Amino acid sequence: MDQNKQRTDFTPPPSRNFYQFNTQDQQQQKPPLQFLPQSSPFLTEWDPQTVLTNLSFLEQKIHQVQEIVHKMIRSNSNEGRNGNSPLMPAQQQLLSTDLTSIIIQLISTAGSLLPSIKTSILSNNPPISQFNSLIGSSSNPNPNPNPNPNTYQPNPNPDYEELIKWVETKTGENENLTQNPTQTEDLDIKFTEELGFEGDNVPIGSYELLQLEKEEILAPHTHFCQICGKGFKRDANLRMHMRGHGDEYKTHAALSKPVKEIAEPVKRYSCPIVGCKRNKEHKSFQPLKTILCVKNHYRRTHCEKSYVCGVCKVKRFSVIADLKTHEKHCGKDKWLCSCGTTFSRKDKLFGHVALFHGHTPALPSEERVKGKSNIEDSRGQSENAVGFGDGDEFLDGDEFLDLKGGYFSPANFDSFGFDSAAESSFSFGKNSDG
Amino acid sequence: MSDMTAVLSVDLIAQVLDRVHDARDIKSCRLISKAFLHAEYVHRRAIRPLRLGPLPLLLRRYSSLQSLDLSSCPSLDDTALSLSIPNPNNLRSVSLSRASGITWRGLEALVSACVKIEAIDLSHCTGFGDREAAAVARAAGLKELRIEKCLKVTDMGLAKVAVACTGLERLGIKWCPEISDIGIDLLVKKCQDLRELDISYLKVGNESLRSIACLSKLEDLAMVGCSDVDDEGLLFLSFGNSSLQSIDVSRCENVTSHGLAALLEGQKCLKKINSGDCNPELLTSTFLSKLSALQSMLNILKLDGLQLTDSSLSTIGQNCKNLHEIGLSKCKGASDEGISRLVTGCINLTTIDLTCCRSVSDRVLFYIGSNCKRLECLRLESCGLVSEKGLDWIASGCTDLKEIDLTDCNVTDTALKYLSKCSELRVLKLGLCPGVSDCGLAFIANNCAKLLELDLYRCTAVTDEGLASISAGCLKIRKLNLCYCNQISDTGLNSLGSLEDLSDLELRGLVRITSSGITSMAVGCRRLTHLDLKRCYSVDDAGMWALARYTENLRQLTISYCTVTGLGLCHLLGSLRCLQDVKMVHLSWVSIEGFELALRASCGKLKKVKLLGGLQDVLSPELLQTLQARGCRIRWVNKPLVFKG
């Protein structure tokens, strides 16, 4: 859980792409350590001095944003007979991100003064140092280093399309926020949701709920060629395929991703199996965020585990990616405790031994010598243990979630955190290279 | 004799025996009467047998034996060990240092036989690893464990011990290169009673010190040569319980006096600080002021190799009044002035180490002689400016002097005449002093009857006559170094025969001595354990026969370059039952068969052999395998093989 929090701490991932070279400002205005709102004393004790500093800081930032707006107006009037500068969408996005950050910071500065704000939003906001880095760049003479908004659309790797979609939803949300910044209650919710939290408590009705059928979920392809009927997993691949059907599909417009309306409603998904927590009829229903989540959830929870680990021949998986992750580590658990638990890392074993009285590390050769359990014979038995330990590793120590959350699989949870934050930042890093 | 037991009860005799320390005196006591013999049987607590054979008998007789040292037993393996130790017994402490023939099975048997065992010494068993550590860990009541240089022990082995032996108080894991911060952390969590810990030369970092700081009873911490530890680590230590009494951070190259100052801030009970060869920067004033705050607590301070100023030395002198030992060896900037002020303040000093403080002159010796009346040990190696006048001051001022090192100090006979006033002298080192002659040695021989150790390395002016006077005057000598005193001949060796206690004798490069001299020496010096005959070209088989016949306790022998043949070598190695370490390089009169037979004859007991590299391919592989299986280490010298036979 903690790890996921940290991963997603950084609120709007798209901004990373834009604010690459902001080092000068950052250095000049590096706030002292006490600013970091992550330390709990800050949250509980309201320190007027800190608030004052934060406020003056915010003031500065607002001025910077103002400057950008001025610049935009100027550039519009300069070249703007057509009024449709190619820079516009990007700049707008930039602006919205900045404003969002200011709002978040304002809320976190208000802290305990606002009764409706839970501590969670405070602790999950970007620390002011990061905030600084976001805004600081705005004073850059060229606020948009990446003037072509297309650069982050036709991603060289179509694998990330899903993520990009997600990011766009995010930016959409951000704009929503800027439109009515007074709804703090809503803000809270949206942000926690955006951070890829479990407990995705978007109020019912604020999103469009979709429920795909089993066949749809399990279908290998979701995009079909209108001409020849060939199926594809990704729209981008289909677009690439379409080139073969004629020159009209080779234009830039046809190849680039169709631009979506900004105010597209937020989508959430429901599992088709009635009784599942992810089904809309469940009393504590928690919607699934993306189609990918639906697919993974459905396979993991309601499908047969047909992929068997080739190494241990014991662990089974229904999602091939899970199998691959497991196989990468399977058999590497060489740190064994006398209780039979295995660990992939020595320090984990030692932590375990330190915690439990009477447990002691077991030397592998010792077991063989004593004839207590021949390694080969006990393969199955010890593999169970391995499996357990492996799962442990695999889940990054999130087993408590498993206990708490009934049949909602922690692996599922893993996919949330991962898909949304870690990989998206990766894809953007790649993007900026190109 | 029977009256004796009427007067003295067994208890009283035991009390008497307690006060007899010398092994030969104890033997004499045993021979007085049956009552004494019986008293000794009942009373004796510790033995250190030289061979395993009589061990079962000894263990039966000495019923209250608690401590058993098997480190000098040759051919010790699992079977021999399990046969020698009765089950059960009362042993509390067992030393198996350098017993490389033992495996974890033997250890397991030992530990299960000795139910009361509290201390085990496995140091220098280089092949030992985690399984051996796990075997030892079965002794749950263990309080002391030494596994220095058990090269294969990893964190796992340490964890085994830590989990099982939570009552551990003293632990030595020096030179176990596989142990890391994780292992230390678990050790600290499990063994909260640790008082002494030696983590020298481990690749551990500051994290380990952070863990160690949690040990509430730790008194003695040695961390020599931990190059990954720096000042931050010492800062962690200073936050710990201030139970630390002794710390050794020598050779920790990243530790500076800033770190030491931080340590002294928290640890106020330090009695011993060894910061030799740390980062050799100038001692900071904060460190000195913290040091001064310790005042009378501090007993031992070693600053070897550090950069000092006169003022820092005088600060130490003014504040650390209770200093017993000061180490200033190889200090940069240790001038006459500074040292004089130091010794003027610290009048309780018993040990002063000024090795390689080349600028030290007679003036310092004057101050030492007039202030440090309790001085027992003075090391002046390579202090070339010291003259006989200065030594006169020392001799007249420090009448308790027991040990003096004057290696490479141009000592003259007159100086020895003055030094002979120190009748308590035990150790005298005169190496590389060509000015020392028979005349000077005669003064020593006449007055220093308690001398135990004499080093005359390359004192080329010494002849048979000087040796004769020493052998007549200093009958207790145990260690004698006559290397390269090339005027010495058989006559001199003949006179050595009167030194019954002699155990270490180095005769390297004495080209005039022959087998007859060796024979007459061997007949007299029955207790010889170490002998070096390298480059004694005239010593041949006859000498080897004599050694085989008379010096039964010989453990370490160097016969490189001697004119020994295969026959002599076979006989020598076959007869000497205690022999463990032989250096036999360049024996060009010994054939390959000779080596083969000789090594086979001594196969079980050898632990270390040095041979010419050329033999590696011609000796039978089974022999080499057997040697190595028995825990013998072979060093191959990379020089050409010559056979003259």
mmCIF file of C-alpha atoms in Angstrom, chain B residues 465-620:
data_model
loop_
_atom_site.group_PDB
_atom_site.id
_atom_site.type_symbol
_atom_site.label_atom_id
_atom_site.label_comp_id
_atom_site.label_asym_id
_atom_site.label_seq_id
_atom_site.Cartn_x
_atom_site.Cartn_y
_atom_site.Cartn_z
ATOM 1 C CA GLU B 465 82.085 -16.198 23.863
ATOM 2 C CA GLY B 466 79.135 -13.843 24.221
ATOM 3 C CA LEU B 467 76.767 -16.725 23.726
ATOM 4 C CA ALA B 468 78.577 -18.687 26.405
ATOM 5 C CA SER B 469 78.185 -15.882 28.933
ATOM 6 C CA ILE B 470 74.467 -15.475 28.097
ATOM 7 C CA SER B 471 73.896 -19.222 28.397
ATOM 8 C CA ALA B 472 75.578 -19.203 31.742
ATOM 9 C CA GLY B 473 73.838 -16.121 33.122
ATOM 10 C CA CYS B 474 70.334 -16.020 31.699
ATOM 11 C CA LEU B 475 69.164 -19.571 32.272
ATOM 12 C CA LYS B 476 65.498 -18.797 31.795
ATOM 13 C CA ILE B 477 65.743 -17.659 28.206
ATOM 14 C CA ARG B 478 62.915 -19.005 26.085
ATOM 15 C CA LYS B 479 63.337 -17.148 22.889
ATOM 16 C CA LEU B 480 66.661 -16.482 21.248
ATOM 17 C CA ASN B 481 67.314 -14.970 17.868
ATOM 18 C CA LEU B 482 70.861 -15.363 16.533
ATOM 19 C CA CYS B 483 70.126 -14.964 12.835
ATOM 20 C CA TYR B 484 73.093 -13.911 10.736
ATOM 21 C CA CYS B 485 75.459 -13.585 13.733
ATOM 22 C CA ASN B 486 77.853 -15.356 11.433
ATOM 23 C CA GLN B 487 80.770 -15.632 13.812
ATOM 24 C CA ILE B 488 78.906 -18.198 15.890
ATOM 25 C CA SER B 489 80.122 -21.775 15.555
ATOM 26 C CA ASP B 490 79.470 -25.161 17.129
ATOM 27 C CA THR B 491 81.150 -24.048 20.350
ATOM 28 C CA GLY B 492 78.457 -21.414 20.839
ATOM 29 C CA LEU B 493 75.665 -23.895 20.148
ATOM 30 C CA ASN B 494 77.253 -26.251 22.604
ATOM 31 C CA SER B 495 76.930 -23.658 25.342
ATOM 32 C CA LEU B 496 73.245 -23.107 24.404
ATOM 33 C CA GLY B 497 72.619 -26.619 25.692
ATOM 34 C CA SER B 498 72.338 -25.224 29.193
ATOM 35 C CA LEU B 499 69.172 -23.297 28.318
ATOM 36 C CA GLU B 500 66.609 -25.877 29.311
ATOM 37 C CA ASP B 501 63.644 -23.562 28.841
ATOM 38 C CA LEU B 502 64.562 -22.517 25.350
ATOM 39 C CA SER B 503 61.574 -22.976 23.058
ATOM 40 C CA ASP B 504 62.232 -20.660 20.117
ATOM 41 C CA LEU B 505 65.620 -20.631 18.455
ATOM 42 C CA GLU B 506 66.482 -18.918 15.216
ATOM 43 C CA LEU B 507 69.834 -19.754 13.699
ATOM 44 C CA ARG B 508 69.257 -18.531 10.184
ATOM 45 C CA GLY B 509 72.337 -18.015 8.073
ATOM 46 C CA LEU B 510 74.886 -19.357 10.589
ATOM 47 C CA VAL B 511 77.216 -20.869 8.029
ATOM 48 C CA ARG B 512 79.771 -22.107 10.536
ATOM 49 C CA ILE B 513 77.535 -24.383 12.538
ATOM 50 C CA THR B 514 77.427 -28.090 11.739
ATOM 51 C CA SER B 515 75.443 -31.087 12.835
ATOM 52 C CA SER B 516 77.606 -31.624 15.862
ATOM 53 C CA GLY B 517 76.664 -28.213 17.196
ATOM 54 C CA ILE B 518 72.992 -28.922 16.521
ATOM 55 C CA THR B 519 73.329 -32.247 18.324
ATOM 56 C CA SER B 520 74.825 -30.766 21.470
ATOM 57 C CA MET B 521 72.185 -28.018 21.468
ATOM 58 C CA ALA B 522 69.350 -30.512 20.933
ATOM 59 C CA VAL B 523 70.511 -32.695 23.787
ATOM 60 C CA GLY B 524 70.216 -29.759 26.171
ATOM 61 C CA CYS B 525 67.232 -27.845 24.808
ATOM 62 C CA ARG B 526 64.565 -30.525 25.063
ATOM 63 C CA ARG B 527 61.714 -28.072 25.151
ATOM 64 C CA LEU B 528 62.453 -26.576 21.781
ATOM 65 C CA THR B 529 59.297 -26.039 19.725
ATOM 66 C CA HIS B 530 60.402 -23.598 17.021
ATOM 67 C CA LEU B 531 63.677 -23.941 15.171
ATOM 68 C CA ASP B 532 64.932 -22.067 12.147
ATOM 69 C CA LEU B 533 67.963 -23.496 10.351
ATOM 70 C CA LYS B 534 67.518 -21.788 7.011
ATOM 71 C CA ARG B 535 70.791 -21.362 5.125
ATOM 72 C CA CYS B 536 72.805 -23.319 7.689
ATOM 73 C CA TYR B 537 74.548 -24.982 4.769
ATOM 74 C CA SER B 538 76.742 -27.262 6.857
ATOM 75 C CA VAL B 539 73.966 -28.933 8.790
ATOM 76 C CA ASP B 540 73.337 -32.420 7.399
ATOM 77 C CA ASP B 541 71.536 -35.655 8.213
ATOM 78 C CA ALA B 542 73.338 -36.107 11.507
ATOM 79 C CA GLY B 543 71.762 -32.905 12.767
ATOM 80 C CA MET B 544 68.350 -34.162 11.685
ATOM 81 C CA TRP B 545 68.899 -37.431 13.530
ATOM 82 C CA ALA B 546 69.700 -35.468 16.674
ATOM 83 C CA LEU B 547 66.612 -33.306 16.327
ATOM 84 C CA ALA B 548 64.458 -36.393 15.716
ATOM 85 C CA ARG B 549 65.923 -38.058 18.749
ATOM 86 C CA TYR B 550 65.997 -35.252 21.323
ATOM 87 C CA THR B 551 63.680 -32.354 20.519
ATOM 88 C CA GLU B 552 60.450 -34.297 20.659
ATOM 89 C CA ASN B 553 58.297 -31.207 21.044
ATOM 90 C CA LEU B 554 59.468 -29.531 17.894
ATOM 91 C CA ARG B 555 56.419 -28.022 16.221
ATOM 92 C CA GLN B 556 57.758 -25.620 13.657
ATOM 93 C CA LEU B 557 60.909 -26.236 11.663
ATOM 94 C CA THR B 558 62.713 -24.532 8.824
ATOM 95 C CA ILE B 559 65.469 -26.528 7.117
ATOM 96 C CA SER B 560 65.589 -24.814 3.741
ATOM 97 C CA TYR B 561 69.053 -24.950 2.099
ATOM 98 C CA CYS B 562 70.433 -27.513 4.597
ATOM 99 C CA THR B 563 72.425 -30.412 3.173
ATOM 100 C CA VAL B 564 69.808 -32.942 4.148
ATOM 101 C CA THR B 565 69.225 -36.139 2.146
ATOM 102 C CA GLY B 566 66.023 -38.049 1.703
ATOM 103 C CA LEU B 567 66.915 -40.492 4.441
ATOM 104 C CA GLY B 568 67.486 -37.763 7.030
ATOM 105 C CA LEU B 569 64.301 -36.015 6.039
ATOM 106 C CA CYS B 570 62.224 -39.192 6.259
ATOM 107 C CA HIS B 571 63.575 -39.978 9.661
ATOM 108 C CA LEU B 572 63.032 -36.435 10.903
ATOM 109 C CA LEU B 573 59.469 -36.093 9.689
ATOM 110 C CA GLY B 574 58.607 -39.623 10.713
ATOM 111 C CA SER B 575 59.903 -39.286 14.260
ATOM 112 C CA LEU B 576 58.766 -35.844 15.330
ATOM 113 C CA ARG B 577 55.270 -36.405 16.610
ATOM 114 C CA CYS B 578 54.414 -32.784 17.263
ATOM 115 C CA LEU B 579 55.702 -31.345 14.033
ATOM 116 C CA GLN B 580 53.051 -29.242 12.299
ATOM 117 C CA ASP B 581 54.821 -26.717 10.131
ATOM 118 C CA VAL B 582 57.844 -27.513 7.979
ATOM 119 C CA LYS B 583 59.568 -25.288 5.508
ATOM 120 C CA MET B 584 61.798 -27.423 3.304
ATOM 121 C CA VAL B 585 62.612 -25.442 0.219
ATOM 122 C CA HIS B 586 65.814 -25.923 -1.779
ATOM 123 C CA LEU B 587 66.750 -29.289 -0.339
ATOM 124 C CA SER B 588 68.676 -30.232 -3.433
ATOM 125 C CA TRP B 589 70.034 -33.464 -1.936
ATOM 126 C CA VAL B 590 66.609 -34.914 -1.406
ATOM 127 C CA SER B 591 65.174 -36.942 -4.275
ATOM 128 C CA ILE B 592 61.545 -36.894 -5.293
ATOM 129 C CA GLU B 593 61.085 -40.293 -3.651
ATOM 130 C CA GLY B 594 62.646 -38.810 -0.538
ATOM 131 C CA PHE B 595 60.068 -36.046 -0.398
ATOM 132 C CA GLU B 596 57.290 -38.475 -1.159
ATOM 133 C CA LEU B 597 58.290 -40.835 1.629
ATOM 134 C CA ALA B 598 58.970 -38.081 4.140
ATOM 135 C CA LEU B 599 55.602 -36.459 3.513
ATOM 136 C CA ARG B 600 53.844 -39.802 3.716
ATOM 137 C CA ALA B 601 55.564 -40.473 7.019
ATOM 138 C CA SER B 602 54.220 -37.270 8.524
ATOM 139 C CA CYS B 603 51.002 -37.013 6.563
ATOM 140 C CA GLY B 604 48.508 -36.883 9.384
ATOM 141 C CA LYS B 605 50.053 -34.213 11.516
ATOM 142 C CA LEU B 606 51.326 -31.542 9.164
ATOM 143 C CA LYS B 607 49.275 -28.375 8.937
ATOM 144 C CA LYS B 608 51.570 -26.246 6.869
ATOM 145 C CA VAL B 609 54.278 -27.179 4.388
ATOM 146 C CA LYS B 610 56.435 -25.031 2.188
ATOM 147 C CA LEU B 611 57.890 -26.779 -0.841
ATOM 148 C CA LEU B 612 59.448 -25.996 -4.176
ATOM 149 C CA GLY B 613 56.847 -25.470 -6.857
ATOM 150 C CA GLY B 614 58.539 -27.964 -9.136
ATOM 151 C CA LEU B 615 57.460 -30.768 -6.822
ATOM 152 C CA GLN B 616 53.821 -30.020 -7.401
ATOM 153 C CA ASP B 617 53.757 -32.074 -10.573
ATOM 154 C CA VAL B 618 56.080 -34.885 -9.574
ATOM 155 C CA LEU B 619 54.686 -35.776 -6.153
ATOM 156 C CA SER B 620 51.875 -38.318 -6.284
#
